[in-house]
């Protein structure tokens, strides 16, 4: 399945707890769309978030974020994974 | 050890082979600096690269890239890892 890195440039008021809650919502919503939000990294100071996600296509990945918590990524980059 | 996501916005002429070679050079150089380039993701079309790296500090992570292949990241974001 295609892999994407999404980037949120600046989520206002980001905390570890808030991002964990949003990710949990992604996990709840994603299965009906065949999406897998695998992992994420974030910076509380800058509000930056990176999500690594497997999805049939970019639009479907975005749809999960939108339905789960409404915070859509600013960028969604199709990526290959290095080993 | 602190964790960072570095972002290269556009590496000219990026190929899977070139980025694998650059990453291999990071692995050869990093140990003397106590750095661990854990993983990377890239997009051949846009030339974008994300590297996940453990390092004592941002400057030391950058130093490894500089010495290994000269391609310094455009951004180096201190991150926490979500679970």
CSV table of N, CA, C and O in Angstrom, one decimal, chain A:
chain,number,residue,atom,x,y,z
A,1,UNK,N,0.9,-1.2,0.0
A,1,UNK,CA,0.0,0.0,0.0
A,1,UNK,C,0.9,1.2,0.0
A,1,UNK,O,1.9,1.3,0.7
A,2,UNK,N,0.5,2.3,-0.7
A,2,UNK,CA,1.3,3.5,-0.7
A,2,UNK,C,1.5,4.1,0.7
A,2,UNK,O,0.6,4.0,1.6
A,3,UNK,N,2.7,4.7,0.8
A,3,UNK,CA,3.1,5.2,2.1
A,3,UNK,C,3.2,6.7,2.0
A,3,UNK,O,3.7,7.2,0.9
A,4,UNK,N,2.8,7.5,3.0
A,4,UNK,CA,2.9,8.9,2.9
A,4,UNK,C,3.4,9.4,4.3
A,4,UNK,O,3.2,8.8,5.3
A,5,UNK,N,4.2,10.6,4.2
A,5,UNK,CA,4.5,11.3,5.4
A,5,UNK,C,3.7,12.6,5.4
A,5,UNK,O,3.8,13.3,4.4
A,6,UNK,N,2.8,12.8,6.3
A,6,UNK,CA,2.1,14.1,6.3
A,6,UNK,C,2.8,15.0,7.3
A,6,UNK,O,3.4,14.5,8.3
A,7,UNK,N,2.7,16.3,7.0
A,7,UNK,CA,3.3,17.3,7.9
A,7,UNK,C,2.3,18.3,8.2
A,7,UNK,O,1.6,18.9,7.4
A,8,UNK,N,2.1,18.5,9.5
A,8,UNK,CA,1.3,19.7,10.0
A,8,UNK,C,2.3,20.7,10.5
A,8,UNK,O,3.1,20.4,11.4
A,9,UNK,N,2.3,21.9,9.9
A,9,UNK,CA,3.3,22.9,10.2
A,9,UNK,C,3.2,23.5,11.6
A,9,UNK,O,4.2,23.7,12.2
A,10,UNK,N,2.0,23.7,12.0
A,10,UNK,CA,1.8,24.4,13.3
A,10,UNK,C,0.4,24.2,13.8
A,10,UNK,O,-0.6,24.8,13.3
A,11,UNK,N,0.3,23.2,14.7
A,11,UNK,CA,-1.0,23.0,15.3
A,11,UNK,C,-1.1,23.8,16.6
A,11,UNK,O,-0.2,23.6,17.5
A,12,UNK,N,-2.0,24.7,16.6
A,12,UNK,CA,-2.1,25.6,17.8
A,12,UNK,C,-2.4,24.9,19.1
A,12,UNK,O,-3.3,24.0,19.1
A,13,UNK,N,-1.7,25.2,20.1
A,13,UNK,CA,-2.0,24.6,21.4
A,13,UNK,C,-1.6,23.2,21.5
A,13,UNK,O,-2.2,22.4,22.4
A,14,UNK,N,-0.7,22.7,20.7
A,14,UNK,CA,-0.4,21.3,20.7
A,14,UNK,C,0.2,20.8,22.0
A,14,UNK,O,1.1,21.5,22.5
A,15,UNK,N,-0.3,19.7,22.5
A,15,UNK,CA,0.3,19.1,23.7
A,15,UNK,C,0.4,17.6,23.3
A,15,UNK,O,-0.2,17.1,22.4
A,16,UNK,N,1.3,16.9,24.1
A,16,UNK,CA,1.4,15.5,23.9
A,16,UNK,C,0.1,14.8,24.1
A,16,UNK,O,-0.3,13.9,23.3
A,17,UNK,N,-0.7,15.2,25.0
A,17,UNK,CA,-1.9,14.6,25.3
A,17,UNK,C,-2.9,14.8,24.2
A,17,UNK,O,-3.7,13.9,23.8
A,18,UNK,N,-3.0,16.1,23.6
A,18,UNK,CA,-3.9,16.4,22.6
A,18,UNK,C,-3.5,15.6,21.3
A,18,UNK,O,-4.4,15.1,20.6
A,19,UNK,N,-2.3,15.5,21.0
A,19,UNK,CA,-1.9,14.8,19.8
A,19,UNK,C,-2.1,13.3,19.9
A,19,UNK,O,-2.6,12.6,19.0
A,20,UNK,N,-1.9,12.8,21.2
A,20,UNK,CA,-2.3,11.4,21.4
A,20,UNK,C,-3.7,11.1,21.2
A,20,UNK,O,-4.2,10.1,20.7
A,21,UNK,N,-4.6,12.0,21.7
A,21,UNK,CA,-6.0,11.9,21.5
A,21,UNK,C,-6.4,12.0,20.1
A,21,UNK,O,-7.3,11.2,19.6
A,22,UNK,N,-5.8,12.8,19.3
A,22,UNK,CA,-6.1,12.9,17.9
A,22,UNK,C,-5.7,11.7,17.2
A,22,UNK,O,-6.4,11.1,16.3
A,23,UNK,N,-4.5,11.2,17.5
A,23,UNK,CA,-4.1,9.9,16.9
A,23,UNK,C,-5.0,8.7,17.2
A,23,UNK,O,-5.3,7.9,16.4
A,24,UNK,N,-5.5,8.7,18.4
A,24,UNK,CA,-6.4,7.7,18.8
A,24,UNK,C,-7.7,7.7,18.0
A,24,UNK,O,-8.2,6.7,17.6
A,25,UNK,N,-8.1,8.9,17.7
A,25,UNK,CA,-9.3,9.1,16.9
A,25,UNK,C,-9.0,8.6,15.4
A,25,UNK,O,-9.9,8.0,14.8
A,26,UNK,N,-7.8,8.9,14.9
A,26,UNK,CA,-7.4,8.3,13.6
A,26,UNK,C,-7.5,6.8,13.6
A,26,UNK,O,-8.1,6.2,12.7
A,27,UNK,N,-7.0,6.2,14.7
A,27,UNK,CA,-7.1,4.7,14.7
A,27,UNK,C,-8.5,4.2,14.8
A,27,UNK,O,-8.8,3.1,14.2
A,28,UNK,N,-9.4,5.0,15.4
A,28,UNK,CA,-10.8,4.5,15.4
A,28,UNK,C,-11.5,4.6,14.1
A,28,UNK,O,-12.3,3.8,13.8
A,29,UNK,N,-11.1,5.7,13.3
A,29,UNK,CA,-11.8,5.9,12.1
A,29,UNK,C,-11.2,5.2,10.9
A,29,UNK,O,-11.9,4.8,9.9
A,30,UNK,N,-9.9,4.9,10.9
A,30,UNK,CA,-9.2,4.5,9.7
A,30,UNK,C,-9.6,3.2,9.1
A,30,UNK,O,-9.5,3.0,7.9
A,31,UNK,N,-10.0,2.3,9.9
A,31,UNK,CA,-10.2,0.9,9.4
A,31,UNK,C,-11.2,0.8,8.3
A,31,UNK,O,-11.1,0.1,7.3
A,32,UNK,N,-12.3,1.6,8.4
A,32,UNK,CA,-13.3,1.6,7.4
A,32,UNK,C,-12.8,2.1,6.0
A,32,UNK,O,-13.5,2.0,5.0
A,33,UNK,N,-11.7,2.8,6.1
A,33,UNK,CA,-11.1,3.4,4.8
A,33,UNK,C,-9.9,2.7,4.4
A,33,UNK,O,-9.2,3.1,3.4
A,34,UNK,N,-9.5,1.6,5.1
A,34,UNK,CA,-8.3,0.9,4.7
A,34,UNK,C,-7.0,1.6,4.8
A,34,UNK,O,-6.1,1.5,4.1
A,35,UNK,N,-7.0,2.5,5.9
A,35,UNK,CA,-5.9,3.4,6.1
A,35,UNK,C,-5.2,2.9,7.4
A,35,UNK,O,-5.8,2.3,8.3
A,36,UNK,N,-3.9,3.1,7.5
A,36,UNK,CA,-3.1,2.7,8.7
A,36,UNK,C,-2.2,3.9,9.1
A,36,UNK,O,-1.1,4.0,8.5
A,37,UNK,N,-2.6,4.6,10.1
A,37,UNK,CA,-1.7,5.7,10.6
A,37,UNK,C,-0.7,5.0,11.5
A,37,UNK,O,-1.0,4.6,12.7
A,38,UNK,N,0.5,4.8,11.0
A,38,UNK,CA,1.5,3.9,11.7
A,38,UNK,C,2.2,4.5,12.9
A,38,UNK,O,2.5,3.8,13.9
A,39,UNK,N,2.6,5.7,12.7
A,39,UNK,CA,3.4,6.3,13.7
A,39,UNK,C,3.4,7.9,13.6
A,39,UNK,O,3.0,8.4,12.5
A,40,UNK,N,3.7,8.6,14.7
A,40,UNK,CA,3.8,10.0,14.5
A,40,UNK,C,4.9,10.6,15.4
A,40,UNK,O,5.3,9.9,16.4
A,41,UNK,N,5.3,11.8,15.1
A,41,UNK,CA,6.3,12.5,15.9
A,41,UNK,C,5.9,14.0,16.0
A,41,UNK,O,5.3,14.5,15.0
A,42,UNK,N,6.2,14.6,17.1
A,42,UNK,CA,5.6,16.0,17.2
A,42,UNK,C,6.6,16.8,18.1
A,42,UNK,O,7.4,16.3,18.8
A,43,UNK,N,6.4,18.1,18.0
A,43,UNK,CA,7.2,19.1,18.7
A,43,UNK,C,6.2,20.1,19.4
A,43,UNK,O,5.6,20.9,18.7
A,44,UNK,N,6.1,20.0,20.7
A,44,UNK,CA,5.2,20.8,21.4
A,44,UNK,C,5.5,22.3,21.2
A,44,UNK,O,4.6,23.2,21.2
A,45,UNK,N,6.8,22.6,21.1
A,45,UNK,CA,7.2,24.1,21.0
A,45,UNK,C,6.7,24.7,19.7
A,45,UNK,O,6.2,25.8,19.7
A,46,UNK,N,7.0,24.0,18.6
A,46,UNK,CA,6.7,24.6,17.3
A,46,UNK,C,5.3,24.2,16.8
A,46,UNK,O,4.7,24.9,15.9
A,47,UNK,N,4.7,23.2,17.4
A,47,UNK,CA,3.4,22.7,17.0
A,47,UNK,C,3.4,21.9,15.7
A,47,UNK,O,2.4,21.6,15.1
A,48,UNK,N,4.6,21.4,15.4
A,48,UNK,CA,4.8,20.6,14.2
A,48,UNK,C,4.5,19.1,14.5
A,48,UNK,O,4.8,18.6,15.5
A,49,UNK,N,3.9,18.5,13.5
A,49,UNK,CA,3.5,17.1,13.6
A,49,UNK,C,3.8,16.4,12.3
A,49,UNK,O,3.5,16.9,11.2
A,50,UNK,N,4.5,15.2,12.4
A,50,UNK,CA,4.7,14.3,11.3
A,50,UNK,C,3.9,13.0,11.5
A,50,UNK,O,4.1,12.4,12.6
A,51,UNK,N,3.1,12.6,10.5
A,51,UNK,CA,2.4,11.3,10.7
A,51,UNK,C,2.9,10.4,9.5
A,51,UNK,O,2.8,10.9,8.3
A,52,UNK,N,3.2,9.2,9.8
A,52,UNK,CA,3.5,8.2,8.8
A,52,UNK,C,2.3,7.4,8.6
A,52,UNK,O,1.8,6.7,9.5
A,53,UNK,N,1.8,7.3,7.3
A,53,UNK,CA,0.5,6.7,7.1
A,53,UNK,C,0.5,5.9,5.8
A,53,UNK,O,1.0,6.3,4.8
A,54,UNK,N,0.0,4.7,5.9
A,54,UNK,CA,-0.3,3.9,4.7
A,54,UNK,C,-1.7,4.1,4.3
A,54,UNK,O,-2.6,4.0,5.2
A,55,UNK,N,-2.0,4.4,3.1
A,55,UNK,CA,-3.3,4.6,2.6
A,55,UNK,C,-3.4,4.3,1.1
A,55,UNK,O,-2.4,4.3,0.4
A,56,UNK,N,-4.6,4.0,0.7
A,56,UNK,CA,-4.8,3.7,-0.8
A,56,UNK,C,-4.4,4.9,-1.6
A,56,UNK,O,-3.8,4.7,-2.7
A,57,UNK,N,-4.6,6.1,-1.2
A,57,UNK,CA,-4.2,7.3,-1.9
A,57,UNK,C,-4.2,8.5,-0.9
A,57,UNK,O,-4.7,8.3,0.2
A,58,UNK,N,-3.7,9.6,-1.3
A,58,UNK,CA,-3.6,10.8,-0.5
A,58,UNK,C,-4.9,11.3,0.0
A,58,UNK,O,-5.1,11.6,1.2
A,59,UNK,N,-5.9,11.3,-0.9
A,59,UNK,CA,-7.2,11.8,-0.5
A,59,UNK,C,-7.9,11.0,0.7
A,59,UNK,O,-8.5,11.5,1.6
A,60,UNK,N,-7.6,9.7,0.6
A,60,UNK,CA,-8.2,8.8,1.6
A,60,UNK,C,-7.5,9.0,3.0
A,60,UNK,O,-8.2,9.0,4.0
A,61,UNK,N,-6.2,9.2,3.0
A,61,UNK,CA,-5.5,9.5,4.2
A,61,UNK,C,-6.1,10.8,4.8
A,61,UNK,O,-6.3,10.9,6.0
A,62,UNK,N,-6.3,11.8,4.0
A,62,UNK,CA,-6.8,13.1,4.4
A,62,UNK,C,-8.2,13.0,5.0
A,62,UNK,O,-8.5,13.6,6.0
A,63,UNK,N,-9.0,12.2,4.3
A,63,UNK,CA,-10.3,12.0,4.8
A,63,UNK,C,-10.4,11.4,6.2
A,63,UNK,O,-11.3,11.8,7.0
A,64,UNK,N,-9.5,10.6,6.5
A,64,UNK,CA,-9.5,10.0,7.9
A,64,UNK,C,-9.2,11.1,8.9
A,64,UNK,O,-9.9,11.3,9.9
A,65,UNK,N,-8.2,12.0,8.6
A,65,UNK,CA,-7.8,13.1,9.5
A,65,UNK,C,-9.1,14.0,9.7
A,65,UNK,O,-9.4,14.4,10.8
A,66,UNK,N,-9.7,14.3,8.6
A,66,UNK,CA,-10.8,15.2,8.6
A,66,UNK,C,-12.0,14.7,9.4
A,66,UNK,O,-12.5,15.4,10.3
A,67,UNK,N,-12.3,13.4,9.2
A,67,UNK,CA,-13.4,12.8,10.0
A,67,UNK,C,-13.0,12.6,11.5
A,67,UNK,O,-13.9,12.7,12.3
A,68,UNK,N,-11.8,12.3,11.7
A,68,UNK,CA,-11.3,11.9,13.1
A,68,UNK,C,-11.3,13.1,14.0
A,68,UNK,O,-11.7,13.1,15.1
A,69,UNK,N,-10.7,14.2,13.5
A,69,UNK,CA,-10.5,15.4,14.4
A,69,UNK,C,-10.4,16.7,13.6
A,69,UNK,O,-10.3,17.7,14.3
A,70,UNK,N,-10.5,16.6,12.3
A,70,UNK,CA,-10.6,17.9,11.6
A,70,UNK,C,-9.3,18.6,11.3
A,70,UNK,O,-9.3,19.6,10.6
A,71,UNK,N,-8.2,18.0,11.8
A,71,UNK,CA,-6.9,18.7,11.6
A,71,UNK,C,-6.3,18.0,10.4
A,71,UNK,O,-5.6,17.0,10.5
A,72,UNK,N,-6.4,18.7,9.2
A,72,UNK,CA,-5.8,18.2,8.0
A,72,UNK,C,-4.3,18.6,7.9
A,72,UNK,O,-4.0,19.7,8.3
A,73,UNK,N,-3.5,17.7,7.3
A,73,UNK,CA,-2.1,18.1,7.2
A,73,UNK,C,-1.9,19.2,6.2
A,73,UNK,O,-2.7,19.3,5.2
A,74,UNK,N,-0.8,19.9,6.3
A,74,UNK,CA,-0.4,21.0,5.4
A,74,UNK,C,0.2,20.4,4.2
A,74,UNK,O,0.2,20.9,3.1
A,75,UNK,N,0.9,19.3,4.4
A,75,UNK,CA,1.6,18.6,3.3
A,75,UNK,C,1.4,17.1,3.4
A,75,UNK,O,1.3,16.6,4.5
A,76,UNK,N,1.3,16.4,2.3
A,76,UNK,CA,1.2,15.0,2.3
A,76,UNK,C,2.1,14.4,1.2
A,76,UNK,O,1.8,14.6,0.0
A,77,UNK,N,3.2,13.9,1.6
A,77,UNK,CA,4.3,13.5,0.7
A,77,UNK,C,4.3,12.0,0.5
A,77,UNK,O,4.5,11.3,1.5
A,78,UNK,N,4.2,11.6,-0.7
A,78,UNK,CA,4.3,10.1,-1.0
A,78,UNK,C,5.7,9.7,-0.8
A,78,UNK,O,6.6,10.4,-1.3
A,79,UNK,N,6.0,8.7,0.0
A,79,UNK,CA,7.4,8.4,0.3
A,79,UNK,C,7.7,6.9,0.1
A,79,UNK,O,6.8,6.1,0.2
A,80,UNK,N,8.9,6.6,-0.1
A,80,UNK,CA,9.5,5.3,0.0
A,80,UNK,C,10.2,5.2,1.3
A,80,UNK,O,10.8,6.2,1.8
A,81,UNK,N,10.3,4.1,1.9
A,81,UNK,CA,10.9,3.9,3.2
A,81,UNK,C,12.3,3.4,3.0
A,81,UNK,O,12.5,2.4,2.3
A,82,UNK,N,13.3,4.1,3.6
A,82,UNK,CA,14.7,3.6,3.5
A,82,UNK,C,15.0,2.5,4.5
A,82,UNK,O,14.3,2.4,5.5
A,83,UNK,N,16.0,1.7,4.3
A,83,UNK,CA,16.3,0.6,5.2
A,83,UNK,C,17.7,0.6,5.7
A,83,UNK,O,18.5,1.3,5.1
